[in-house]
CSV table of C-alpha atoms in Angstrom, one decimal:
chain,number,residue,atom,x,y,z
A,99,UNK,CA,0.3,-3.8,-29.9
A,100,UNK,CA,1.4,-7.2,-30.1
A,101,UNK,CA,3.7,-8.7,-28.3
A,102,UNK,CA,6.4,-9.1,-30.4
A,103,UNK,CA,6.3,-5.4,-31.1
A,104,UNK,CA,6.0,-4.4,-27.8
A,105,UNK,CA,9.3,-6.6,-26.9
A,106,UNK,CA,10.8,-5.0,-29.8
A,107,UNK,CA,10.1,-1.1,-28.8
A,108,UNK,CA,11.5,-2.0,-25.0
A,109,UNK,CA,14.5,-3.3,-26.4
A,110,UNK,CA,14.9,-0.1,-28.4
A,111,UNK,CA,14.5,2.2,-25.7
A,112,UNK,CA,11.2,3.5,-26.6
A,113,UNK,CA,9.4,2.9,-23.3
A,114,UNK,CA,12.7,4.3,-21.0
A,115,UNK,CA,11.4,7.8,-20.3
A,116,UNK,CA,8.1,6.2,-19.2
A,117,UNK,CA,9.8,3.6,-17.1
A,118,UNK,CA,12.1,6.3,-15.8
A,119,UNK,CA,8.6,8.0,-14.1
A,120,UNK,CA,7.8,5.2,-12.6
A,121,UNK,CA,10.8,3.9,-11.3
A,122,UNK,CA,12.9,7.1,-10.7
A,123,UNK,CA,16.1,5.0,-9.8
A,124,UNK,CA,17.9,5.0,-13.2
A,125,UNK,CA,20.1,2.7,-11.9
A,126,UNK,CA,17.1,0.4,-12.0
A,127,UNK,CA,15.9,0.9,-15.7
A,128,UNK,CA,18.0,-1.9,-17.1
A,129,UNK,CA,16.6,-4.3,-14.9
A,130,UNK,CA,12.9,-3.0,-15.2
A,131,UNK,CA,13.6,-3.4,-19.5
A,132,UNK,CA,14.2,-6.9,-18.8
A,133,UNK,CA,11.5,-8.0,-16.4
A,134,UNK,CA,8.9,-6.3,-18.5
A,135,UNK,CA,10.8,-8.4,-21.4
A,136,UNK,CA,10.5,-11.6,-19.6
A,137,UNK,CA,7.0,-10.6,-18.6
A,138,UNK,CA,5.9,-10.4,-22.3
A,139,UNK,CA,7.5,-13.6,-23.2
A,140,UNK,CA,5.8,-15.5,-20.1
A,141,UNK,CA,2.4,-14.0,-21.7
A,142,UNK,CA,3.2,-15.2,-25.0
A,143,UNK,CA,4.1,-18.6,-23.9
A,144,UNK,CA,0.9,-19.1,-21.7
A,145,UNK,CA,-1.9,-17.0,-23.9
A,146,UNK,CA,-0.3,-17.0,-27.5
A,147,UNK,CA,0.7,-14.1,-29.7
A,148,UNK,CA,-1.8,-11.2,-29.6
A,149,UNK,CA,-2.3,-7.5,-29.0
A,150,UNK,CA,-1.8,-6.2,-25.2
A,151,UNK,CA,-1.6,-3.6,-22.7
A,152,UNK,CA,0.5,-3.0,-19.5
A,153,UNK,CA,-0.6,-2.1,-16.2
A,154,UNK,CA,1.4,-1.3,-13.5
A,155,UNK,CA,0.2,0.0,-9.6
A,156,UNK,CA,2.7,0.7,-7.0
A,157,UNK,CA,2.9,-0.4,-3.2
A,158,UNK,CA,2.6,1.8,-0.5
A,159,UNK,CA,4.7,3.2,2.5
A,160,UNK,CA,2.9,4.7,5.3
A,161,UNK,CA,4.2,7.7,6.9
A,162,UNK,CA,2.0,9.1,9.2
A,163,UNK,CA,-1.1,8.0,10.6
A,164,UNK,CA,-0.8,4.2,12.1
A,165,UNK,CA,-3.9,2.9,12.3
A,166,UNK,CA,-6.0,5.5,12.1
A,167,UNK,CA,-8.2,5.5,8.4
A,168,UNK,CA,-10.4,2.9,10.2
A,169,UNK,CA,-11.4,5.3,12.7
A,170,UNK,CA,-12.6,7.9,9.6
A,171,UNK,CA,-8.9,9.6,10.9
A,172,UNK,CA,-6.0,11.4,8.8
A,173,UNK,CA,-3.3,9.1,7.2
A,174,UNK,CA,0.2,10.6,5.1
A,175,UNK,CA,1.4,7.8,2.6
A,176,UNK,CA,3.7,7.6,-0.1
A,177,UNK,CA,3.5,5.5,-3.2
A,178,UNK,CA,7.2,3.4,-4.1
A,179,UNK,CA,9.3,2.5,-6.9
A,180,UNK,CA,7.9,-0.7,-6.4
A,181,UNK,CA,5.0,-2.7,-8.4
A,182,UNK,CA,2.7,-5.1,-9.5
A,183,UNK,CA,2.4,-5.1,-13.3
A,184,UNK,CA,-0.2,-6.8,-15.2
A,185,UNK,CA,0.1,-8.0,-18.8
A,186,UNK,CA,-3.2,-8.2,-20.4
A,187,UNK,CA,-5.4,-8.8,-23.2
A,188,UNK,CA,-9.1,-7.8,-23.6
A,189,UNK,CA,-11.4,-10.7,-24.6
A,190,UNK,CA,-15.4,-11.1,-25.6
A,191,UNK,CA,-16.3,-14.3,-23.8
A,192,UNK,CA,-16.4,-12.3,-20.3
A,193,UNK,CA,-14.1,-15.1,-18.7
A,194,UNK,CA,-11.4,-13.7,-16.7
A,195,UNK,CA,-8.3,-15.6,-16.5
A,196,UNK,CA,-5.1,-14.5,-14.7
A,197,UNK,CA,-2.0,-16.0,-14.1
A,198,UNK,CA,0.8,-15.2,-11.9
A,199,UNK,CA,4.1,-15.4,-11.0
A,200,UNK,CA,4.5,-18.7,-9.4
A,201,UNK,CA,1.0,-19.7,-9.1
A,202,UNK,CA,-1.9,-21.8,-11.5
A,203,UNK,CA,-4.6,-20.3,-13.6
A,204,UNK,CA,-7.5,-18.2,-11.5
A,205,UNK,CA,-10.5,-18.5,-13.9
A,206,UNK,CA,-14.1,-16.7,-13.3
A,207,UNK,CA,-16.9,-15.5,-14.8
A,208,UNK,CA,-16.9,-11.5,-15.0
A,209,UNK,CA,-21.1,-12.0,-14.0
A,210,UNK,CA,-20.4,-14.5,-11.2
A,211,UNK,CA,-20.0,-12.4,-8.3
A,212,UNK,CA,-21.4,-14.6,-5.6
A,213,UNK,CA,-19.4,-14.3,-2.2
A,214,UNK,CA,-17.7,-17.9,-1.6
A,215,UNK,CA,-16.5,-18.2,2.3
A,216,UNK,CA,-14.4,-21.0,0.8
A,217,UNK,CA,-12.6,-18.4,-1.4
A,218,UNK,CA,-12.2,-16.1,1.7
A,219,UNK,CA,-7.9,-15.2,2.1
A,220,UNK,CA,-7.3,-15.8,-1.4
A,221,UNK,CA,-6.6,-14.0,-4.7
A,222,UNK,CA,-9.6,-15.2,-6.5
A,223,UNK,CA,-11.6,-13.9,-3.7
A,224,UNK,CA,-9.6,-10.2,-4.6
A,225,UNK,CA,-10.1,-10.7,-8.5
A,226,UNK,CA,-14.3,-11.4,-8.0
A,227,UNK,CA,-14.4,-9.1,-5.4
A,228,UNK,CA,-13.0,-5.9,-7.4
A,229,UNK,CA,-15.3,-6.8,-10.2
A,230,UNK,CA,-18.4,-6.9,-7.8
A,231,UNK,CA,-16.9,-3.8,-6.6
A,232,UNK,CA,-17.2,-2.2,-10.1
A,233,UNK,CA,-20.6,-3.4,-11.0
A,234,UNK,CA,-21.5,-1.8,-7.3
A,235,UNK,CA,-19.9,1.6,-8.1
A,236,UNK,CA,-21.7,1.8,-11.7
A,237,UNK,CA,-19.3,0.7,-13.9
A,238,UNK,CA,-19.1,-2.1,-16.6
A,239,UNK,CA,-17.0,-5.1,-16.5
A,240,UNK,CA,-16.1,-7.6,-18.7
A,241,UNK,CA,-13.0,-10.7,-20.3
A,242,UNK,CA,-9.4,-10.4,-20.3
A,243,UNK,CA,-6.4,-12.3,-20.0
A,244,UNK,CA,-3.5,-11.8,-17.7
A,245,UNK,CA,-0.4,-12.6,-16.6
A,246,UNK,CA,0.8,-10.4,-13.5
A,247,UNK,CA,4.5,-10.3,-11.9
A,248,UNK,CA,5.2,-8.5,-8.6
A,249,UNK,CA,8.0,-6.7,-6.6
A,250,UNK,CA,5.9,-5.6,-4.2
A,251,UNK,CA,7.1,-8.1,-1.2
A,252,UNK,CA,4.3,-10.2,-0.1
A,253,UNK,CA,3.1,-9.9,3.8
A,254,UNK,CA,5.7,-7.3,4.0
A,255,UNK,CA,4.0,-4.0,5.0
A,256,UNK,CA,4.2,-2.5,1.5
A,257,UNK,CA,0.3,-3.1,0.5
A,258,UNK,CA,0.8,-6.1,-2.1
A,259,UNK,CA,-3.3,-6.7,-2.1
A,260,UNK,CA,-4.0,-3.5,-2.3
A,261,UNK,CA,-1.5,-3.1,-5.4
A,262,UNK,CA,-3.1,-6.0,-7.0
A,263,UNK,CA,-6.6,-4.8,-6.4
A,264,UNK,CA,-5.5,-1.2,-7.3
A,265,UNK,CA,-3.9,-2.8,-10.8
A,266,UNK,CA,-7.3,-4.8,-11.1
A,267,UNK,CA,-9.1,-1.8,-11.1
A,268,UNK,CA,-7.0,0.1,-14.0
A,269,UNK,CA,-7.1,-3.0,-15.8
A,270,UNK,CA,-11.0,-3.1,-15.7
A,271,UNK,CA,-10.9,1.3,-16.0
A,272,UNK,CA,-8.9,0.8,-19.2
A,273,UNK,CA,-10.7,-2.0,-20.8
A,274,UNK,CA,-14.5,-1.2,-20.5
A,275,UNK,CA,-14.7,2.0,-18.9
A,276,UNK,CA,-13.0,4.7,-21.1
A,277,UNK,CA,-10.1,5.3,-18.5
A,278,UNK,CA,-12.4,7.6,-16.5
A,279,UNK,CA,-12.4,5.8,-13.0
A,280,UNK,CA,-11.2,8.5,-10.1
A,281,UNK,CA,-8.4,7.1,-8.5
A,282,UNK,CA,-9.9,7.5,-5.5
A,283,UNK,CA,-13.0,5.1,-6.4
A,284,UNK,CA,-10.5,2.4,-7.8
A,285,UNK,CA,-9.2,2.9,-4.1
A,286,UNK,CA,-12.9,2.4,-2.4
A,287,UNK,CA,-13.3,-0.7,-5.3
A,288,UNK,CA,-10.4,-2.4,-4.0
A,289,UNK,CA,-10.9,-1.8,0.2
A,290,UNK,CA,-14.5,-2.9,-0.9
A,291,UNK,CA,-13.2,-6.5,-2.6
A,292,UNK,CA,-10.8,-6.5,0.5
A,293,UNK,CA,-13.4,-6.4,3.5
A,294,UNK,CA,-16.1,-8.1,2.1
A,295,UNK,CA,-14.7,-11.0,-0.4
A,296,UNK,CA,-11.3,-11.6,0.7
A,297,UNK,CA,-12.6,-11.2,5.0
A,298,UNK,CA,-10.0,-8.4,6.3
A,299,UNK,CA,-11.3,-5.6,7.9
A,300,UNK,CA,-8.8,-2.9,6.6
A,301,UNK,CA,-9.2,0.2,5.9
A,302,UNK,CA,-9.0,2.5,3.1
A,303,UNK,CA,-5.8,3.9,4.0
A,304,UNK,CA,-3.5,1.2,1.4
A,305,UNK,CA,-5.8,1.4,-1.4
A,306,UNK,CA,-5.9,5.1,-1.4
A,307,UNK,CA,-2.2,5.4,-1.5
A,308,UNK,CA,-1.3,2.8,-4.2
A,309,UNK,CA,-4.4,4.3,-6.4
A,310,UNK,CA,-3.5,7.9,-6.2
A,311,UNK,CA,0.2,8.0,-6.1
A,312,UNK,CA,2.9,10.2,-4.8
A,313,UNK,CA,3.0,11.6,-1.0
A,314,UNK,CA,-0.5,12.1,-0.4
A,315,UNK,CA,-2.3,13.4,2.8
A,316,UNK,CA,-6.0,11.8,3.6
A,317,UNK,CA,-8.8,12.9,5.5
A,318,UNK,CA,-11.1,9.9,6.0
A,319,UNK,CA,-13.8,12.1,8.5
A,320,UNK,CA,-16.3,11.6,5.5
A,321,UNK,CA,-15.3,8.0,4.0
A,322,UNK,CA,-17.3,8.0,1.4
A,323,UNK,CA,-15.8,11.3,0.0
A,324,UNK,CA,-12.4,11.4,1.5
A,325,UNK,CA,-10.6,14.4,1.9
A,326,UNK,CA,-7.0,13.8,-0.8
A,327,UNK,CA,-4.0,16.4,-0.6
A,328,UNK,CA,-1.2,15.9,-2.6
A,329,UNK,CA,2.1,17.1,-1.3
A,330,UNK,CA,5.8,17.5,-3.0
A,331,UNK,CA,8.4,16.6,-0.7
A,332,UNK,CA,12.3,15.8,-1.7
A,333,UNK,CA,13.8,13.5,0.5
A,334,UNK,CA,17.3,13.5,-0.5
A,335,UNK,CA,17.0,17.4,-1.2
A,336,UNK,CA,17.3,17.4,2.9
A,337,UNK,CA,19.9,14.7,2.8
A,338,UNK,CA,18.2,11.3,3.9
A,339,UNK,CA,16.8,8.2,1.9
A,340,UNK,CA,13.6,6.2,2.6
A,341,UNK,CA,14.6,2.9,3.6
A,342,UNK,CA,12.4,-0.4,4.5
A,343,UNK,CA,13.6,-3.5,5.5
A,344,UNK,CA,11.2,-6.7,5.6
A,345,UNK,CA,12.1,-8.2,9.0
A,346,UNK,CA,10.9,-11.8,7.2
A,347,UNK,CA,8.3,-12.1,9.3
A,348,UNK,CA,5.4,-14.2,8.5
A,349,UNK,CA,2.1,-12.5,8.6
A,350,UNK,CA,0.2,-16.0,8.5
A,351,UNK,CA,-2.3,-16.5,11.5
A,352,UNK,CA,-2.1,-12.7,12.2
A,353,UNK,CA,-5.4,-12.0,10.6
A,354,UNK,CA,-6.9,-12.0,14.6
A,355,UNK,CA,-4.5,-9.9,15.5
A,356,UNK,CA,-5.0,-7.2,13.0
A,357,UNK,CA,-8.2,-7.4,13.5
A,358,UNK,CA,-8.4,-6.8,17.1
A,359,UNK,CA,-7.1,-3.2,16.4
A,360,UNK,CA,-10.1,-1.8,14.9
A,361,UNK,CA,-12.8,-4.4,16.7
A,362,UNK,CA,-10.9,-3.1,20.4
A,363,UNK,CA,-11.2,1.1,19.3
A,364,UNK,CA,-14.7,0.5,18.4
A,365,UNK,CA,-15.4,-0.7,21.9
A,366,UNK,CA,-14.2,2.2,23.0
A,367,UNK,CA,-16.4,4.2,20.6
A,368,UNK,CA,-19.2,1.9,21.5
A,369,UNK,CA,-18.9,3.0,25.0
A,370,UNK,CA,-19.4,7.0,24.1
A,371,UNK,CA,-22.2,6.3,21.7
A,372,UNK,CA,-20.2,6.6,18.4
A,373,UNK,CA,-19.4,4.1,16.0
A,374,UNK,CA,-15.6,5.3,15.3
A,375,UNK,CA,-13.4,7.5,17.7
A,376,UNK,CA,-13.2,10.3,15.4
A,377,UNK,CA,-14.5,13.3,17.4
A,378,UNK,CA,-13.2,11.4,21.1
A,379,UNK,CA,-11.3,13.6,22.8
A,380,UNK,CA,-8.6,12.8,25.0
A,381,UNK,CA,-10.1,15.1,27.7
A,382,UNK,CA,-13.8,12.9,27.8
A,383,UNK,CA,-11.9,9.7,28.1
A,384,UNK,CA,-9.4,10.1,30.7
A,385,UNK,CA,-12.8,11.6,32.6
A,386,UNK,CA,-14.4,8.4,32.0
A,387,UNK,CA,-11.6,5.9,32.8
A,388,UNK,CA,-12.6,3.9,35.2
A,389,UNK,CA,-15.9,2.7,33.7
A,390,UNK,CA,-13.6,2.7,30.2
A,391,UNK,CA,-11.4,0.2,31.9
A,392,UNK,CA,-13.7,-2.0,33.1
A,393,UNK,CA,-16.1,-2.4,30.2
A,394,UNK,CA,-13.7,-2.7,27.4
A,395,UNK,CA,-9.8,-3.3,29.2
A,396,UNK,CA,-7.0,-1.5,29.6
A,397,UNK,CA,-5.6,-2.2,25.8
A,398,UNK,CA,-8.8,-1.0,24.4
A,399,UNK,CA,-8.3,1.7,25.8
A,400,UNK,CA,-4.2,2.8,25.3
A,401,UNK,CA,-5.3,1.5,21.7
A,402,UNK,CA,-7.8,4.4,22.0
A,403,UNK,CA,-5.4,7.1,23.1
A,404,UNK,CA,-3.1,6.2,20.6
A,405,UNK,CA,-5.5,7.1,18.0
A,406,UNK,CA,-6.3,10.4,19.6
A,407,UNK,CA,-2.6,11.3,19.1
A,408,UNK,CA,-1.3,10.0,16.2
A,409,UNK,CA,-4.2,11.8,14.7
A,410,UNK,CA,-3.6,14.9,15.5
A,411,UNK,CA,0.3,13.8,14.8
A,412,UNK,CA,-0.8,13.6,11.2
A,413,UNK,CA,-2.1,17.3,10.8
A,414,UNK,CA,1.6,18.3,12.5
A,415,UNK,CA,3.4,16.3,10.4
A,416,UNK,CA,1.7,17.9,7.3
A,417,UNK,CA,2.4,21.0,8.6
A,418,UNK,CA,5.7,20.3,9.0
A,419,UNK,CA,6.5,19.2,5.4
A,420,UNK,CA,4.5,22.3,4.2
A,421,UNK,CA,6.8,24.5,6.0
A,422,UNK,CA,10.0,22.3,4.9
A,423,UNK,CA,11.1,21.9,8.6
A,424,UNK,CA,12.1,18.3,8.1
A,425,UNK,CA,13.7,18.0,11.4
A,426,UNK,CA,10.2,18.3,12.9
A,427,UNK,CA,8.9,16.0,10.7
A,428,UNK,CA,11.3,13.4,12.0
A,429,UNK,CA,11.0,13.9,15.3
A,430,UNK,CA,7.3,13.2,14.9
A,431,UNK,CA,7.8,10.2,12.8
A,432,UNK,CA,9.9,8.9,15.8
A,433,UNK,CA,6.7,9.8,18.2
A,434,UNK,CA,4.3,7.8,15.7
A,435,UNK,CA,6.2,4.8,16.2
A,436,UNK,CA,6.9,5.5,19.9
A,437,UNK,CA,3.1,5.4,20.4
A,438,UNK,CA,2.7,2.3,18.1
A,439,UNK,CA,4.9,0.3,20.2
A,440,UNK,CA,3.8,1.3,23.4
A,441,UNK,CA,0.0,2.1,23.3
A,442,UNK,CA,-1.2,0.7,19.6
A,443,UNK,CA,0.8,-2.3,20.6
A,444,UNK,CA,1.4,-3.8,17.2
A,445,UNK,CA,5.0,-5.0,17.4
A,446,UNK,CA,5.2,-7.7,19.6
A,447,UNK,CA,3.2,-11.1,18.9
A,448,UNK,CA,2.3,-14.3,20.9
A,449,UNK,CA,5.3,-16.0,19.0
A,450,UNK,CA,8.0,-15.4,22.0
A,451,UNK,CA,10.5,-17.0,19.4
A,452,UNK,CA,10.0,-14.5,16.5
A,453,UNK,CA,10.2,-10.9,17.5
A,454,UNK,CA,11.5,-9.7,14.3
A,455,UNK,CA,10.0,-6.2,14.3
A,456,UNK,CA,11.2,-5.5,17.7
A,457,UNK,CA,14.5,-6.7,17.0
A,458,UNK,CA,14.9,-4.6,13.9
A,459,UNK,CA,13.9,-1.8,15.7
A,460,UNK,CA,16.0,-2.0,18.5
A,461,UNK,CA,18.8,-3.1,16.4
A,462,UNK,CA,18.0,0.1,13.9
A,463,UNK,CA,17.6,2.8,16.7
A,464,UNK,CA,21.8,1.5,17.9
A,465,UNK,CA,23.2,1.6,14.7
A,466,UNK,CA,21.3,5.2,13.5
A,467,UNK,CA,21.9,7.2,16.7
A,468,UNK,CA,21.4,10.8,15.5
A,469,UNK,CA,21.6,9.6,11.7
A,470,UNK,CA,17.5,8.7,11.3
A,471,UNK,CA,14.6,7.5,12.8
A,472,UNK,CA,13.0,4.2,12.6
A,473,UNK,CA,9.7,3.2,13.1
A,474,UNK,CA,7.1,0.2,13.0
A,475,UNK,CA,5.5,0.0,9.3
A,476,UNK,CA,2.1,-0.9,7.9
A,477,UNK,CA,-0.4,-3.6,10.0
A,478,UNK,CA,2.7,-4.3,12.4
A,479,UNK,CA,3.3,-7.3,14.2
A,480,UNK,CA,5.4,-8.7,11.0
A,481,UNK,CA,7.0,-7.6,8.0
A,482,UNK,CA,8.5,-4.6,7.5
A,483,UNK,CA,10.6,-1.5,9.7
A,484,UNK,CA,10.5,2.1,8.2
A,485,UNK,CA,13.8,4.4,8.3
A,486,UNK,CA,14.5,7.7,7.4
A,487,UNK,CA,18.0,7.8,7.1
A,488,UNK,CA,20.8,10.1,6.4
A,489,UNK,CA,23.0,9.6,3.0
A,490,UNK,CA,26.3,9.2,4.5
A,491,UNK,CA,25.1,6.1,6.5
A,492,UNK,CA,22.6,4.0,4.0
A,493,UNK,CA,25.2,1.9,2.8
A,494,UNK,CA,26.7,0.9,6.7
A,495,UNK,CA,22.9,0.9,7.5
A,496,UNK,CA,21.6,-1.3,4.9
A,497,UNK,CA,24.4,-3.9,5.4
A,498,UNK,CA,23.5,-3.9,8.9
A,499,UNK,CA,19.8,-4.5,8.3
A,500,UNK,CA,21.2,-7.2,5.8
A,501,UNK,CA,23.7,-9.2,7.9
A,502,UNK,CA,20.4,-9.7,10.5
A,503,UNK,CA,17.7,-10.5,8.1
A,504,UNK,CA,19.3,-11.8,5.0
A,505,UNK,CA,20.6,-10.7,1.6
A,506,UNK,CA,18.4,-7.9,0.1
A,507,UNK,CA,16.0,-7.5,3.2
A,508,UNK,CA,16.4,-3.7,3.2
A,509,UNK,CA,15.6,-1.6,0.3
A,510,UNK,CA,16.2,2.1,-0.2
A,511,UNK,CA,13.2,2.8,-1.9
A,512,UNK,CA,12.3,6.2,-4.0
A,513,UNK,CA,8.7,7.8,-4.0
A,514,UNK,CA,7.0,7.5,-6.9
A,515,UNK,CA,4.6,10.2,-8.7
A,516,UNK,CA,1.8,7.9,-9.8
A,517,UNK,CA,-0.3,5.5,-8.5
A,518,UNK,CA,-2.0,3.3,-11.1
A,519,UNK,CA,-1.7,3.7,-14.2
A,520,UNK,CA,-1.2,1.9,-17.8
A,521,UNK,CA,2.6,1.8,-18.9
A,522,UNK,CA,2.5,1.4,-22.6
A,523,UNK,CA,0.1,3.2,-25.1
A,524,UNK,CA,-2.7,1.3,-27.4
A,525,UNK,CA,-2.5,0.4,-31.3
A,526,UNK,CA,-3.9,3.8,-32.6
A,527,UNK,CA,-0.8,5.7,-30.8
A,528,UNK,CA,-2.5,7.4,-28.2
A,529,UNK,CA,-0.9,7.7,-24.7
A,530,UNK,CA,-2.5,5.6,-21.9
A,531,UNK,CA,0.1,7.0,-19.1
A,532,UNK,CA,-2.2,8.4,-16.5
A,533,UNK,CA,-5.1,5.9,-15.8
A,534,UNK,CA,-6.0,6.2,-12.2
A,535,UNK,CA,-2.7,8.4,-11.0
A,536,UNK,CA,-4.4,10.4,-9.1
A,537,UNK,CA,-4.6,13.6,-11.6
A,538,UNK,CA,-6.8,15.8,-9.2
């Protein structure tokens, strides 16, 4: 469909139910009909008239399960109401171009998949890397062109790479592979462009959630076939809202600090003879201390217990939300970030001056009292705060959170069904809407 016609159809109305699933607020429709207006004519201006497609791929909250996925541990996550969309248009020449908000041209070669260490920490290095990741996982590849826009905050806890890789993936699913990629592959595809072309270690845990959509329980004991349990859970049927607030934190230079996380349990892993604590048992290591201490430090080693825990916290948490016992699933939300902050220790940073997450935290746990429970969100150390908090007090909360961190720093947020998935239909008709959403 071209994009005239595709302006014209938004403007009608025709695409409001299917922007209505993603989005869920309606009181956000209007505003999503305009930006996917103003995306189309940014495409027309930069690549011409022509026939396109939309993509969209949520970010991510995480729920349950800090740290834990690169330990082959459990993770709950939720996809949000807010994306990354991509505008694009299948071409022969296998040259990929994409533009985005903000930012100039990023031009490759589909075929030119060489790691460049120069390219390491940038989106290029996310764009070759997801197509390596396809040609790895059997899967063909090929030209488009694309202009992509965001909501997703950037270095805020929310996953904005792994939305991007997770949109790259149904872009490339869509175009050249029949729309037959398991989300959960497009999820491996994008941790796999993330660790090895863009150079951070994550794990699977923010791919998996933006890719498969909806509140979604992981097992990552087996990786490479990891365990994915959907579950259906109403917030606001038990009264509270989901709100993040992005503390403004910058997450530059923090790369050594995230990365210390995983390097520091996998001394500890090391020093049982495993390669990952998954299977370490709080009993063997507290038995072992003493050498434990000495060979890999004390922080290794409360990094350690907090996996042990929090993994196990996962399973109870599930449990919880099965049973609709929602005040035992807060109360262990408060736990998980209890044992971030004290034994994970991924609040504080090295920058004495800038202790936003702390301060949100601290500033969160006055105002909510017995109204909700806050916790650390994502990598840590900067971005974003996590609250589940009752109706009656979002508004007094959220002006709170505001009047610290600036206009618009906390959002109430909705949980969204799908995870990736293409937004508009092709020119014979024929609906598009579940590409990668995690249909198991």
């Amino acid at each position: 469909m071209t994009t005239e016609a595709m302006i014209g159809k938004i403007k009608c109305g025709a695409y409001d139910s299917r922007l209505q699933e993603l989005y869920v607020d309606a009181s956000k429709l209007e505003r999503q009909r305009m930006r996917y207006i103003r995306g189309l004519e940014i495409y027309r201006e930069l690549f011409g008239e022509g026939g396109v497609e939309i993509y969209s791929a949520p970010g991510r909250s995480e729920v349950g399960g800090n740290h834990t996925d690169h330990q082959h541990g459990e993770i709950l996550a939720a996809s949000i109401n807010l994306d990354v969309i991509g505008i694009v248009h299948k071409t022969d020449d296998r040259k990929v171009t994409v533009r985005s908000d903000g930012y100039p041209a990023m031009t490759l070669m589909a075929d030119d998949l060489q790691i460049r260490e120069a390219e390491k920490g940038t989106t290029v290095s996310l764009i070759r890397g997801v197509l390596a990741g396809m040609v790895r996982h059997g899967y063909r590849t090929g030209g488009f062109q694309a202009y992509i826009t965001s909501e997703v905050l950037v270095g805020a806890g929310l996953s904005s790479s792994a939305a991007y890789e997770t949109l790259l993936g149904n872009i490339l699913s869509g175009l050249y592979n029949e729309r037959r990629i398991p989300a959960e592959e497009i999820a491996m595809i994008g941790q796999y462009a993330e660790n090895v072309y863009f150079g951070k270690p994550c794990g699977l845990m923010d791919q998996m959630a933006c890719s498969v959509g909806n509140l979604v329980h992981v097992d990552f004991a087996k990786p490479q076939a990891p365990i994915v349990e959907k579950l259906d859970f109403d917030l606001n049927r038990y009264g509270y809202s989901l709100c993040i607030t992005d503390t403004k934190g910058s997450h530059a230079d923090l790369t050594a600090e995230y990365a210390a996380i995983p390097t520091e349990m996998k001394y500890v892993a090391g020093f049982f003879g495993q390669e990952v604590l998954l299977g370490l048992t709080e009993e063997k290591l507290l038995e072992n201390i003493g050498a434990l201490r000495e060979k890999t430090g004390d922080r290794a080693v409360l990094r350690a217990l907090h996996f042990i825990w929090e993994n196990e916290r996962v399973g109870q948490e599930v449990k919880a939300l099965w049973e609709g016992d929602c005040r035992k699933f807060l109360e262990l939300v408060k736990a998980s970030g209890d044992s971030s902050y004290k034994y994970l220790q991924n609040v504080y940073t090295q920058d004495t001056q800038h202790q936003n997450v702390a301060l949100a935290l601290a500033i969160s746990e006055e105002f909510l009292g017995e109204n909700g429970v806050c916790r650390v969100h994502g990598g840590g150390f900067a971005g974003t705060i996590q609250a589940f908090v009752k109706n009656e007090v979002v508004a007094g909360y959220r002006k709170r959170m505001d009047l610290v961190f600036g206009e618009g720093a906390c959002n109430v947020l909705k949980i969204r069904q799908y995870g990736g998935a293409c937004v508009t239909e092709n020119t014979d008709g024929m609906c598009l809407d579940h590409i990668g959403c995690g249909k198991l």
